[in-house]
Amino acid sequence: MLVLLPPSEGKAASGDGVPVALDGLSLPGLTAARAEVLGALVDLCRGDEDAAAEVLGLSPGLRGEVARNAGLPTAGAFPAGRVYTGVLFDNLGLATLDEAAYDRAERTLLVFSGLWGAVRIGDRIPPYRCSMGVKLPGPGALGAYWRSAMAGVLPEVADGLVLDLRSSAYAAAWKPAGEVVSRTATVRVLQERNGKRTVVSHFNKATKGRLVRDLLVAGAEPKTPGELVDALLVLGYRVEVAAEGTARKPWQLDVVVTEVH
Protein backbone atom coordinates (compact mmCIF):
# COMPACT_ATOMS: atom_id res chain seq x y z
CA MET A 1 0.00 0.00 0.00
CA LEU A 2 1.15 3.52 -0.84
CA VAL A 3 -0.58 6.41 0.94
CA LEU A 4 -0.31 9.82 -0.73
CA LEU A 5 -0.62 12.75 1.68
CA PRO A 6 -0.62 16.53 1.30
CA PRO A 7 1.90 18.45 3.39
CA SER A 8 0.82 20.99 5.99
CA GLU A 9 1.22 24.75 5.88
CA GLY A 10 2.26 24.48 9.52
CA LYS A 11 5.88 23.44 9.96
CA ALA A 12 8.06 22.86 12.99
CA ALA A 13 10.59 25.50 13.93
CA SER A 14 14.07 25.08 12.50
CA GLY A 15 16.33 22.97 14.66
CA ASP A 16 19.88 21.75 14.94
CA GLY A 17 21.13 19.24 12.45
CA VAL A 18 23.08 18.85 9.26
CA PRO A 19 21.65 20.51 6.12
CA VAL A 20 19.50 18.61 3.64
CA ALA A 21 21.36 16.22 1.33
CA LEU A 22 19.33 16.05 -1.85
CA ASP A 23 21.00 12.86 -3.00
CA GLY A 24 20.01 11.19 0.28
CA LEU A 25 16.25 11.68 -0.13
CA SER A 26 13.85 8.99 -1.28
CA LEU A 27 12.86 8.88 -4.95
CA PRO A 28 16.35 9.73 -6.23
CA GLY A 29 14.94 10.25 -9.71
CA LEU A 30 13.69 13.62 -8.45
CA THR A 31 17.12 14.87 -7.29
CA ALA A 32 17.81 17.14 -10.27
CA ALA A 33 14.30 18.62 -10.15
CA ARG A 34 14.60 19.22 -6.40
CA ALA A 35 17.90 21.03 -6.90
CA GLU A 36 16.33 23.31 -9.53
CA VAL A 37 13.30 24.20 -7.40
CA LEU A 38 15.40 24.69 -4.25
CA GLY A 39 17.83 26.95 -6.12
CA ALA A 40 15.00 29.01 -7.61
CA LEU A 41 13.28 29.41 -4.23
CA VAL A 42 16.48 30.43 -2.44
CA ASP A 43 17.39 32.93 -5.19
CA LEU A 44 13.91 34.44 -5.02
CA CYS A 45 14.03 34.81 -1.24
CA ARG A 46 17.54 36.30 -1.23
CA GLY A 47 16.31 39.09 -3.49
CA ASP A 48 13.52 41.59 -2.97
CA GLU A 49 11.50 40.57 0.10
CA ASP A 50 8.25 42.14 -1.11
CA ALA A 51 8.50 40.39 -4.45
CA ALA A 52 9.25 37.05 -2.79
CA ALA A 53 6.32 37.42 -0.39
CA GLU A 54 3.98 38.16 -3.28
CA VAL A 55 5.14 35.14 -5.30
CA LEU A 56 4.78 32.87 -2.26
CA GLY A 57 1.41 34.33 -1.27
CA LEU A 58 2.59 35.32 2.22
CA SER A 59 0.60 37.61 4.49
CA PRO A 60 2.44 40.37 6.39
CA GLY A 61 2.55 38.15 9.46
CA LEU A 62 4.46 35.47 7.55
CA ARG A 63 7.20 37.68 6.07
CA GLY A 64 9.74 35.88 8.26
CA GLU A 65 9.27 32.82 6.03
CA VAL A 66 11.14 34.65 3.26
CA ALA A 67 14.32 34.82 5.38
CA ARG A 68 13.87 31.20 6.44
CA ASN A 69 13.64 30.09 2.80
CA ALA A 70 16.75 32.12 1.97
CA GLY A 71 18.70 30.05 4.50
CA LEU A 72 17.46 26.61 3.41
CA PRO A 73 20.81 25.32 2.03
CA THR A 74 22.41 25.55 5.48
CA ALA A 75 19.34 25.09 7.71
CA GLY A 76 19.12 22.10 10.02
CA ALA A 77 17.20 19.20 8.55
CA PHE A 78 15.19 16.55 10.42
CA PRO A 79 12.65 13.85 9.50
CA ALA A 80 9.75 15.09 7.41
CA GLY A 81 7.36 13.37 9.80
CA ARG A 82 8.45 15.90 12.43
CA VAL A 83 8.53 18.89 10.07
CA TYR A 84 4.83 18.79 9.18
CA THR A 85 2.61 19.84 12.08
CA GLY A 86 -0.84 20.53 10.62
CA VAL A 87 -4.21 19.00 11.50
CA LEU A 88 -3.78 15.81 9.46
CA PHE A 89 -0.37 15.12 10.97
CA ASP A 90 -1.52 15.98 14.49
CA ASN A 91 -4.22 13.31 14.19
CA LEU A 92 -1.86 10.87 12.50
CA GLY A 93 0.37 11.16 15.59
CA LEU A 94 3.54 9.66 14.15
CA ALA A 95 5.50 10.31 17.35
CA THR A 96 3.17 8.09 19.39
CA LEU A 97 3.11 5.08 17.04
CA ASP A 98 4.76 1.91 18.27
CA GLU A 99 7.84 0.68 16.42
CA ALA A 100 5.99 -1.69 14.10
CA ALA A 101 3.39 0.89 13.11
CA TYR A 102 6.07 3.54 12.56
CA ASP A 103 8.02 1.15 10.33
CA ARG A 104 4.86 0.68 8.27
CA ALA A 105 4.46 4.47 8.10
CA GLU A 106 8.00 4.85 6.77
CA ARG A 107 7.29 2.27 4.06
CA THR A 108 3.84 3.42 3.00
CA LEU A 109 3.48 7.20 3.48
CA LEU A 110 4.52 9.64 0.77
CA VAL A 111 4.07 13.37 1.44
CA PHE A 112 3.78 15.65 -1.57
CA SER A 113 5.54 19.02 -1.48
CA GLY A 114 5.88 22.11 -3.63
CA LEU A 115 9.60 22.21 -2.84
CA TRP A 116 10.65 18.54 -2.69
CA GLY A 117 8.10 16.94 -5.02
CA ALA A 118 7.40 14.08 -2.62
CA VAL A 119 9.22 12.72 0.43
CA ARG A 120 9.01 9.80 2.85
CA ILE A 121 8.44 10.65 6.51
CA GLY A 122 11.99 9.62 7.37
CA ASP A 123 13.60 11.91 4.79
CA ARG A 124 15.52 14.70 6.45
CA ILE A 125 14.39 18.14 5.25
CA PRO A 126 14.43 21.64 6.74
CA PRO A 127 11.17 23.52 7.42
CA TYR A 128 10.21 25.71 4.45
CA ARG A 129 7.38 27.69 2.91
CA CYS A 130 6.50 26.89 -0.71
CA SER A 131 3.09 25.53 -1.65
CA MET A 132 2.28 23.59 -4.80
CA GLY A 133 0.25 26.55 -6.08
CA VAL A 134 3.32 28.78 -6.33
CA LYS A 135 4.73 29.90 -9.69
CA LEU A 136 8.49 30.23 -9.21
CA PRO A 137 10.78 32.17 -11.55
CA GLY A 138 12.46 29.47 -13.61
CA PRO A 139 10.52 26.27 -12.87
CA GLY A 140 7.20 28.07 -13.33
CA ALA A 141 3.94 26.67 -11.94
CA LEU A 142 5.02 23.94 -9.53
CA GLY A 143 2.04 21.66 -10.09
CA ALA A 144 2.90 21.35 -13.78
CA TYR A 145 6.63 21.23 -13.10
CA TRP A 146 6.37 18.29 -10.71
CA ARG A 147 3.84 16.50 -12.89
CA SER A 148 6.49 16.22 -15.59
CA ALA A 149 9.28 15.29 -13.15
CA MET A 150 7.24 12.60 -11.40
CA ALA A 151 5.82 10.92 -14.48
CA GLY A 152 8.67 8.43 -14.66
CA VAL A 153 9.32 8.14 -10.92
CA LEU A 154 6.05 7.53 -9.09
CA PRO A 155 4.90 4.46 -11.05
CA GLU A 156 8.02 2.66 -9.79
CA VAL A 157 6.81 2.85 -6.17
CA ALA A 158 3.05 2.65 -6.82
CA ASP A 159 3.10 -1.13 -7.15
CA GLY A 160 0.09 -1.99 -4.99
CA LEU A 161 -2.98 -0.24 -3.63
CA VAL A 162 -2.64 3.56 -3.86
CA LEU A 163 -4.65 5.44 -1.23
CA ASP A 164 -4.74 9.03 -2.45
CA LEU A 165 -5.59 11.51 0.32
CA ARG A 166 -4.09 14.60 -1.31
CA SER A 167 -5.87 17.92 -1.71
CA SER A 168 -6.57 19.07 -5.28
CA ALA A 169 -3.50 21.33 -5.53
CA TYR A 170 -1.17 18.45 -4.68
CA ALA A 171 -3.11 15.89 -6.71
CA ALA A 172 -2.24 18.01 -9.76
CA ALA A 173 1.44 17.11 -9.31
CA TRP A 174 0.87 13.44 -10.21
CA LYS A 175 -2.13 11.66 -11.60
CA PRO A 176 -2.21 7.85 -11.70
CA ALA A 177 -2.12 6.52 -15.24
CA GLY A 178 -2.36 3.17 -16.94
CA GLU A 179 -3.01 0.13 -14.79
CA VAL A 180 -2.30 2.10 -11.59
CA VAL A 181 -5.63 3.91 -11.95
CA SER A 182 -7.82 0.89 -11.23
CA ARG A 183 -6.03 0.17 -7.94
CA THR A 184 -6.14 3.77 -6.71
CA ALA A 185 -8.74 4.97 -4.20
CA THR A 186 -9.59 8.53 -3.17
CA VAL A 187 -11.49 9.40 0.00
CA ARG A 188 -14.06 12.09 0.65
CA VAL A 189 -15.23 12.84 4.21
CA LEU A 190 -18.92 13.70 4.60
CA GLN A 191 -20.76 14.81 7.71
CA GLU A 192 -24.31 13.53 8.07
CA ARG A 193 -26.66 15.66 10.15
CA ASN A 194 -30.47 15.65 10.15
CA GLY A 195 -30.49 13.40 7.11
CA LYS A 196 -28.30 15.71 5.05
CA ARG A 197 -24.69 15.23 4.08
CA THR A 198 -22.12 17.97 3.63
CA VAL A 199 -18.44 17.99 2.72
CA VAL A 200 -16.24 19.05 5.62
CA SER A 201 -12.89 20.86 5.34
CA HIS A 202 -10.90 21.20 8.57
CA PHE A 203 -12.35 17.95 9.90
CA ASN A 204 -11.68 16.27 6.59
CA LYS A 205 -7.97 16.51 7.43
CA ALA A 206 -8.50 15.29 10.99
CA THR A 207 -10.53 12.28 9.87
CA LYS A 208 -7.98 11.33 7.21
CA GLY A 209 -5.18 11.55 9.77
CA ARG A 210 -7.04 9.24 12.16
CA LEU A 211 -7.94 6.87 9.34
CA VAL A 212 -4.31 6.44 8.29
CA ARG A 213 -3.22 6.03 11.89
CA ASP A 214 -5.81 3.32 12.50
CA LEU A 215 -4.68 1.40 9.41
CA LEU A 216 -1.05 1.60 10.55
CA VAL A 217 -1.78 0.56 14.13
CA ALA A 218 -3.95 -2.35 12.99
CA GLY A 219 -1.22 -3.55 10.65
CA ALA A 220 -3.74 -3.52 7.81
CA GLU A 221 -2.12 -3.81 4.40
CA PRO A 222 -4.96 -4.02 1.87
CA LYS A 223 -3.88 -4.78 -1.68
CA THR A 224 -6.97 -3.55 -3.53
CA PRO A 225 -9.57 -0.81 -3.05
CA GLY A 226 -12.10 -3.50 -2.16
CA GLU A 227 -9.84 -4.84 0.58
CA LEU A 228 -9.39 -1.25 1.81
CA VAL A 229 -13.16 -0.89 2.19
CA ASP A 230 -13.28 -4.12 4.18
CA ALA A 231 -10.38 -3.00 6.41
CA LEU A 232 -12.03 0.34 7.18
CA LEU A 233 -15.34 -1.33 8.00
CA VAL A 234 -13.55 -3.65 10.45
CA LEU A 235 -11.94 -0.57 12.05
CA GLY A 236 -15.38 0.92 12.64
CA TYR A 237 -15.56 3.45 9.83
CA ARG A 238 -18.76 4.02 7.93
CA VAL A 239 -17.45 3.83 4.39
CA GLU A 240 -19.37 3.67 1.13
CA VAL A 241 -18.24 3.12 -2.43
CA ALA A 242 -19.31 6.24 -4.31
CA ALA A 243 -17.83 4.95 -7.57
CA GLU A 244 -15.93 1.82 -8.45
CA GLY A 245 -12.69 2.33 -10.31
CA THR A 246 -12.33 1.98 -14.05
CA ALA A 247 -9.38 2.00 -16.42
CA ARG A 248 -9.62 5.79 -16.42
CA LYS A 249 -10.95 6.76 -13.00
CA PRO A 250 -9.85 5.75 -9.47
CA TRP A 251 -12.24 4.32 -6.91
CA GLN A 252 -14.08 7.00 -4.95
CA LEU A 253 -14.87 6.21 -1.33
CA ASP A 254 -17.02 8.25 1.06
CA VAL A 255 -16.31 8.13 4.79
CA VAL A 256 -19.45 9.33 6.58
CA VAL A 257 -19.23 10.85 10.06
CA THR A 258 -21.95 12.20 12.32
CA GLU A 259 -19.70 14.13 14.68
CA VAL A 260 -16.63 16.12 13.70
CA HIS A 261 -13.83 16.80 16.16
mmCIF file of C-alpha atoms in Angstrom:
data_model
loop_
_atom_site.group_PDB
_atom_site.id
_atom_site.type_symbol
_atom_site.label_atom_id
_atom_site.label_comp_id
_atom_site.label_asym_id
_atom_site.label_seq_id
_atom_site.Cartn_x
_atom_site.Cartn_y
_atom_site.Cartn_z
ATOM 1 C CA MET A 1 0.000 0.000 0.000
ATOM 2 C CA LEU A 2 1.153 3.515 -0.843
ATOM 3 C CA VAL A 3 -0.582 6.412 0.935
ATOM 4 C CA LEU A 4 -0.309 9.822 -0.734
ATOM 5 C CA LEU A 5 -0.620 12.754 1.676
ATOM 6 C CA PRO A 6 -0.620 16.525 1.295
ATOM 7 C CA PRO A 7 1.902 18.454 3.393
ATOM 8 C CA SER A 8 0.819 20.991 5.994
ATOM 9 C CA GLU A 9 1.222 24.747 5.879
ATOM 10 C CA GLY A 10 2.258 24.478 9.523
ATOM 11 C CA LYS A 11 5.876 23.442 9.961
ATOM 12 C CA ALA A 12 8.056 22.855 12.985
ATOM 13 C CA ALA A 13 10.595 25.498 13.927
ATOM 14 C CA SER A 14 14.071 25.076 12.498
ATOM 15 C CA GLY A 15 16.333 22.968 14.661
ATOM 16 C CA ASP A 16 19.878 21.754 14.939
ATOM 17 C CA GLY A 17 21.134 19.236 12.448
ATOM 18 C CA VAL A 18 23.076 18.851 9.257
ATOM 19 C CA PRO A 19 21.652 20.513 6.120
ATOM 20 C CA VAL A 20 19.504 18.609 3.641
ATOM 21 C CA ALA A 21 21.361 16.219 1.333
ATOM 22 C CA LEU A 22 19.325 16.047 -1.852
ATOM 23 C CA ASP A 23 20.996 12.858 -2.996
ATOM 24 C CA GLY A 24 20.009 11.189 0.283
ATOM 25 C CA LEU A 25 16.253 11.681 -0.130
ATOM 26 C CA SER A 26 13.848 8.992 -1.284
ATOM 27 C CA LEU A 27 12.855 8.880 -4.949
ATOM 28 C CA PRO A 28 16.348 9.734 -6.231
ATOM 29 C CA GLY A 29 14.941 10.247 -9.714
ATOM 30 C CA LEU A 30 13.687 13.623 -8.447
ATOM 31 C CA THR A 31 17.118 14.866 -7.294
ATOM 32 C CA ALA A 32 17.806 17.144 -10.267
ATOM 33 C CA ALA A 33 14.304 18.619 -10.152
ATOM 34 C CA ARG A 34 14.595 19.223 -6.403
ATOM 35 C CA ALA A 35 17.901 21.026 -6.903
ATOM 36 C CA GLU A 36 16.334 23.308 -9.527
ATOM 37 C CA VAL A 37 13.303 24.202 -7.398
ATOM 38 C CA LEU A 38 15.399 24.692 -4.255
ATOM 39 C CA GLY A 39 17.832 26.951 -6.119
ATOM 40 C CA ALA A 40 15.005 29.015 -7.607
ATOM 41 C CA LEU A 41 13.279 29.410 -4.232
ATOM 42 C CA VAL A 42 16.478 30.432 -2.437
ATOM 43 C CA ASP A 43 17.391 32.929 -5.190
ATOM 44 C CA LEU A 44 13.912 34.443 -5.016
ATOM 45 C CA CYS A 45 14.034 34.806 -1.238
ATOM 46 C CA ARG A 46 17.536 36.297 -1.233
ATOM 47 C CA GLY A 47 16.311 39.089 -3.494
ATOM 48 C CA ASP A 48 13.524 41.590 -2.966
ATOM 49 C CA GLU A 49 11.500 40.570 0.100
ATOM 50 C CA ASP A 50 8.253 42.140 -1.108
ATOM 51 C CA ALA A 51 8.497 40.391 -4.454
ATOM 52 C CA ALA A 52 9.255 37.053 -2.785
ATOM 53 C CA ALA A 53 6.323 37.419 -0.386
ATOM 54 C CA GLU A 54 3.984 38.161 -3.282
ATOM 55 C CA VAL A 55 5.139 35.139 -5.298
ATOM 56 C CA LEU A 56 4.782 32.871 -2.263
ATOM 57 C CA GLY A 57 1.415 34.327 -1.273
ATOM 58 C CA LEU A 58 2.587 35.316 2.216
ATOM 59 C CA SER A 59 0.600 37.607 4.487
ATOM 60 C CA PRO A 60 2.440 40.374 6.394
ATOM 61 C CA GLY A 61 2.549 38.149 9.459
ATOM 62 C CA LEU A 62 4.459 35.471 7.549
ATOM 63 C CA ARG A 63 7.203 37.679 6.066
ATOM 64 C CA GLY A 64 9.736 35.880 8.256
ATOM 65 C CA GLU A 65 9.267 32.822 6.032
ATOM 66 C CA VAL A 66 11.145 34.650 3.258
ATOM 67 C CA ALA A 67 14.315 34.816 5.377
ATOM 68 C CA ARG A 68 13.867 31.196 6.436
ATOM 69 C CA ASN A 69 13.636 30.094 2.801
ATOM 70 C CA ALA A 70 16.745 32.121 1.974
ATOM 71 C CA GLY A 71 18.699 30.051 4.498
ATOM 72 C CA LEU A 72 17.461 26.611 3.405
ATOM 73 C CA PRO A 73 20.808 25.320 2.030
ATOM 74 C CA THR A 74 22.407 25.549 5.482
ATOM 75 C CA ALA A 75 19.335 25.091 7.706
ATOM 76 C CA GLY A 76 19.122 22.104 10.022
ATOM 77 C CA ALA A 77 17.196 19.201 8.550
ATOM 78 C CA PHE A 78 15.193 16.550 10.419
ATOM 79 C CA PRO A 79 12.653 13.852 9.500
ATOM 80 C CA ALA A 80 9.749 15.086 7.406
ATOM 81 C CA GLY A 81 7.361 13.375 9.795
ATOM 82 C CA ARG A 82 8.447 15.899 12.428
ATOM 83 C CA VAL A 83 8.532 18.887 10.069
ATOM 84 C CA TYR A 84 4.828 18.786 9.175
ATOM 85 C CA THR A 85 2.614 19.841 12.077
ATOM 86 C CA GLY A 86 -0.837 20.533 10.617
ATOM 87 C CA VAL A 87 -4.209 18.998 11.496
ATOM 88 C CA LEU A 88 -3.778 15.811 9.460
ATOM 89 C CA PHE A 89 -0.366 15.122 10.972
ATOM 90 C CA ASP A 90 -1.517 15.979 14.493
ATOM 91 C CA ASN A 91 -4.218 13.315 14.186
ATOM 92 C CA LEU A 92 -1.855 10.871 12.499
ATOM 93 C CA GLY A 93 0.367 11.163 15.589
ATOM 94 C CA LEU A 94 3.535 9.658 14.155
ATOM 95 C CA ALA A 95 5.499 10.313 17.346
ATOM 96 C CA THR A 96 3.171 8.093 19.386
ATOM 97 C CA LEU A 97 3.113 5.084 17.043
ATOM 98 C CA ASP A 98 4.763 1.915 18.267
ATOM 99 C CA GLU A 99 7.841 0.684 16.422
ATOM 100 C CA ALA A 100 5.988 -1.691 14.101
ATOM 101 C CA ALA A 101 3.391 0.893 13.107
ATOM 102 C CA TYR A 102 6.072 3.536 12.564
ATOM 103 C CA ASP A 103 8.016 1.149 10.335
ATOM 104 C CA ARG A 104 4.859 0.681 8.272
ATOM 105 C CA ALA A 105 4.463 4.470 8.097
ATOM 106 C CA GLU A 106 8.004 4.848 6.772
ATOM 107 C CA ARG A 107 7.287 2.272 4.064
ATOM 108 C CA THR A 108 3.845 3.420 3.002
ATOM 109 C CA LEU A 109 3.475 7.200 3.478
ATOM 110 C CA LEU A 110 4.516 9.641 0.771
ATOM 111 C CA VAL A 111 4.066 13.366 1.439
ATOM 112 C CA PHE A 112 3.778 15.648 -1.572
ATOM 113 C CA SER A 113 5.544 19.020 -1.480
ATOM 114 C CA GLY A 114 5.879 22.109 -3.630
ATOM 115 C CA LEU A 115 9.597 22.209 -2.836
ATOM 116 C CA TRP A 116 10.649 18.543 -2.691
ATOM 117 C CA GLY A 117 8.098 16.938 -5.018
ATOM 118 C CA ALA A 118 7.398 14.077 -2.622
ATOM 119 C CA VAL A 119 9.220 12.716 0.432
ATOM 120 C CA ARG A 120 9.006 9.799 2.847
ATOM 121 C CA ILE A 121 8.440 10.649 6.505
ATOM 122 C CA GLY A 122 11.989 9.616 7.369
ATOM 123 C CA ASP A 123 13.596 11.909 4.785
ATOM 124 C CA ARG A 124 15.523 14.702 6.450
ATOM 125 C CA ILE A 125 14.386 18.136 5.246
ATOM 126 C CA PRO A 126 14.432 21.642 6.745
ATOM 127 C CA PRO A 127 11.172 23.520 7.422
ATOM 128 C CA TYR A 128 10.212 25.711 4.448
ATOM 129 C CA ARG A 129 7.378 27.691 2.908
ATOM 130 C CA CYS A 130 6.497 26.885 -0.706
ATOM 131 C CA SER A 131 3.085 25.525 -1.649
ATOM 132 C CA MET A 132 2.276 23.588 -4.798
ATOM 133 C CA GLY A 133 0.247 26.546 -6.075
ATOM 134 C CA VAL A 134 3.324 28.780 -6.327
ATOM 135 C CA LYS A 135 4.727 29.895 -9.687
ATOM 136 C CA LEU A 136 8.485 30.226 -9.214
ATOM 137 C CA PRO A 137 10.778 32.170 -11.550
ATOM 138 C CA GLY A 138 12.463 29.474 -13.613
ATOM 139 C CA PRO A 139 10.521 26.270 -12.871
ATOM 140 C CA GLY A 140 7.198 28.066 -13.327
ATOM 141 C CA ALA A 141 3.938 26.670 -11.936
ATOM 142 C CA LEU A 142 5.021 23.937 -9.531
ATOM 143 C CA GLY A 143 2.036 21.659 -10.093
ATOM 144 C CA ALA A 144 2.902 21.346 -13.782
ATOM 145 C CA TYR A 145 6.634 21.227 -13.100
ATOM 146 C CA TRP A 146 6.371 18.291 -10.710
ATOM 147 C CA ARG A 147 3.842 16.495 -12.891
ATOM 148 C CA SER A 148 6.488 16.221 -15.588
ATOM 149 C CA ALA A 149 9.280 15.289 -13.154
ATOM 150 C CA MET A 150 7.244 12.598 -11.403
ATOM 151 C CA ALA A 151 5.818 10.922 -14.479
ATOM 152 C CA GLY A 152 8.666 8.433 -14.658
ATOM 153 C CA VAL A 153 9.322 8.138 -10.919
ATOM 154 C CA LEU A 154 6.053 7.533 -9.086
ATOM 155 C CA PRO A 155 4.901 4.462 -11.045
ATOM 156 C CA GLU A 156 8.015 2.659 -9.786
ATOM 157 C CA VAL A 157 6.809 2.849 -6.167
ATOM 158 C CA ALA A 158 3.047 2.654 -6.818
ATOM 159 C CA ASP A 159 3.098 -1.127 -7.154
ATOM 160 C CA GLY A 160 0.092 -1.991 -4.985
ATOM 161 C CA LEU A 161 -2.975 -0.237 -3.629
ATOM 162 C CA VAL A 162 -2.642 3.556 -3.856
ATOM 163 C CA LEU A 163 -4.649 5.444 -1.230
ATOM 164 C CA ASP A 164 -4.739 9.032 -2.452
ATOM 165 C CA LEU A 165 -5.589 11.509 0.325
ATOM 166 C CA ARG A 166 -4.091 14.596 -1.311
ATOM 167 C CA SER A 167 -5.871 17.919 -1.712
ATOM 168 C CA SER A 168 -6.573 19.066 -5.281
ATOM 169 C CA ALA A 169 -3.505 21.326 -5.525
ATOM 170 C CA TYR A 170 -1.170 18.445 -4.679
ATOM 171 C CA ALA A 171 -3.112 15.891 -6.711
ATOM 172 C CA ALA A 172 -2.241 18.009 -9.757
ATOM 173 C CA ALA A 173 1.440 17.107 -9.315
ATOM 174 C CA TRP A 174 0.871 13.444 -10.208
ATOM 175 C CA LYS A 175 -2.133 11.657 -11.601
ATOM 176 C CA PRO A 176 -2.211 7.847 -11.703
ATOM 177 C CA ALA A 177 -2.118 6.519 -15.236
ATOM 178 C CA GLY A 178 -2.356 3.171 -16.942
ATOM 179 C CA GLU A 179 -3.010 0.129 -14.793
ATOM 180 C CA VAL A 180 -2.300 2.100 -11.594
ATOM 181 C CA VAL A 181 -5.635 3.912 -11.952
ATOM 182 C CA SER A 182 -7.822 0.886 -11.231
ATOM 183 C CA ARG A 183 -6.029 0.166 -7.942
ATOM 184 C CA THR A 184 -6.141 3.773 -6.706
ATOM 185 C CA ALA A 185 -8.740 4.972 -4.201
ATOM 186 C CA THR A 186 -9.588 8.529 -3.175
ATOM 187 C CA VAL A 187 -11.490 9.396 -0.001
ATOM 188 C CA ARG A 188 -14.063 12.090 0.653
ATOM 189 C CA VAL A 189 -15.234 12.836 4.210
ATOM 190 C CA LEU A 190 -18.921 13.703 4.598
ATOM 191 C CA GLN A 191 -20.761 14.809 7.710
ATOM 192 C CA GLU A 192 -24.313 13.533 8.071
ATOM 193 C CA ARG A 193 -26.661 15.657 10.146
ATOM 194 C CA ASN A 194 -30.466 15.646 10.151
ATOM 195 C CA GLY A 195 -30.493 13.405 7.114
ATOM 196 C CA LYS A 196 -28.302 15.708 5.054
ATOM 197 C CA ARG A 197 -24.687 15.229 4.077
ATOM 198 C CA THR A 198 -22.115 17.974 3.628
ATOM 199 C CA VAL A 199 -18.438 17.987 2.721
ATOM 200 C CA VAL A 200 -16.236 19.053 5.622
ATOM 201 C CA SER A 201 -12.895 20.861 5.336
ATOM 202 C CA HIS A 202 -10.896 21.201 8.567
ATOM 203 C CA PHE A 203 -12.346 17.955 9.902
ATOM 204 C CA ASN A 204 -11.683 16.267 6.587
ATOM 205 C CA LYS A 205 -7.974 16.508 7.435
ATOM 206 C CA ALA A 206 -8.499 15.288 10.991
ATOM 207 C CA THR A 207 -10.530 12.280 9.867
ATOM 208 C CA LYS A 208 -7.982 11.335 7.213
ATOM 209 C CA GLY A 209 -5.185 11.553 9.773
ATOM 210 C CA ARG A 210 -7.041 9.238 12.164
ATOM 211 C CA LEU A 211 -7.943 6.868 9.342
ATOM 212 C CA VAL A 212 -4.310 6.445 8.293
ATOM 213 C CA ARG A 213 -3.218 6.034 11.894
ATOM 214 C CA ASP A 214 -5.813 3.317 12.498
ATOM 215 C CA LEU A 215 -4.679 1.405 9.413
ATOM 216 C CA LEU A 216 -1.046 1.599 10.550
ATOM 217 C CA VAL A 217 -1.776 0.559 14.131
ATOM 218 C CA ALA A 218 -3.952 -2.347 12.988
ATOM 219 C CA GLY A 219 -1.224 -3.552 10.649
ATOM 220 C CA ALA A 220 -3.743 -3.515 7.811
ATOM 221 C CA GLU A 221 -2.123 -3.805 4.396
ATOM 222 C CA PRO A 222 -4.961 -4.019 1.872
ATOM 223 C CA LYS A 223 -3.881 -4.782 -1.678
ATOM 224 C CA THR A 224 -6.965 -3.555 -3.528
ATOM 225 C CA PRO A 225 -9.565 -0.811 -3.055
ATOM 226 C CA GLY A 226 -12.104 -3.502 -2.163
ATOM 227 C CA GLU A 227 -9.844 -4.842 0.583
ATOM 228 C CA LEU A 228 -9.392 -1.255 1.814
ATOM 229 C CA VAL A 229 -13.162 -0.891 2.192
ATOM 230 C CA ASP A 230 -13.275 -4.119 4.179
ATOM 231 C CA ALA A 231 -10.385 -3.003 6.413
ATOM 232 C CA LEU A 232 -12.032 0.336 7.176
ATOM 233 C CA LEU A 233 -15.343 -1.331 8.000
ATOM 234 C CA VAL A 234 -13.550 -3.646 10.450
ATOM 235 C CA LEU A 235 -11.944 -0.567 12.050
ATOM 236 C CA GLY A 236 -15.383 0.923 12.644
ATOM 237 C CA TYR A 237 -15.556 3.455 9.830
ATOM 238 C CA ARG A 238 -18.756 4.021 7.932
ATOM 239 C CA VAL A 239 -17.451 3.827 4.389
ATOM 240 C CA GLU A 240 -19.368 3.673 1.132
ATOM 241 C CA VAL A 241 -18.238 3.116 -2.433
ATOM 242 C CA ALA A 242 -19.311 6.237 -4.314
ATOM 243 C CA ALA A 243 -17.835 4.953 -7.573
ATOM 244 C CA GLU A 244 -15.934 1.818 -8.448
ATOM 245 C CA GLY A 245 -12.693 2.326 -10.307
ATOM 246 C CA THR A 246 -12.329 1.978 -14.049
ATOM 247 C CA ALA A 247 -9.383 1.996 -16.423
ATOM 248 C CA ARG A 248 -9.617 5.791 -16.422
ATOM 249 C CA LYS A 249 -10.949 6.761 -12.997
ATOM 250 C CA PRO A 250 -9.854 5.750 -9.469
ATOM 251 C CA TRP A 251 -12.243 4.316 -6.911
ATOM 252 C CA GLN A 252 -14.083 7.004 -4.952
ATOM 253 C CA LEU A 253 -14.865 6.212 -1.331
ATOM 254 C CA ASP A 254 -17.017 8.249 1.063
ATOM 255 C CA VAL A 255 -16.311 8.127 4.787
ATOM 256 C CA VAL A 256 -19.449 9.327 6.580
ATOM 257 C CA VAL A 257 -19.229 10.845 10.063
ATOM 258 C CA THR A 258 -21.950 12.200 12.324
ATOM 259 C CA GLU A 259 -19.700 14.134 14.679
ATOM 260 C CA VAL A 260 -16.631 16.120 13.698
ATOM 261 C CA HIS A 261 -13.833 16.797 16.157
#
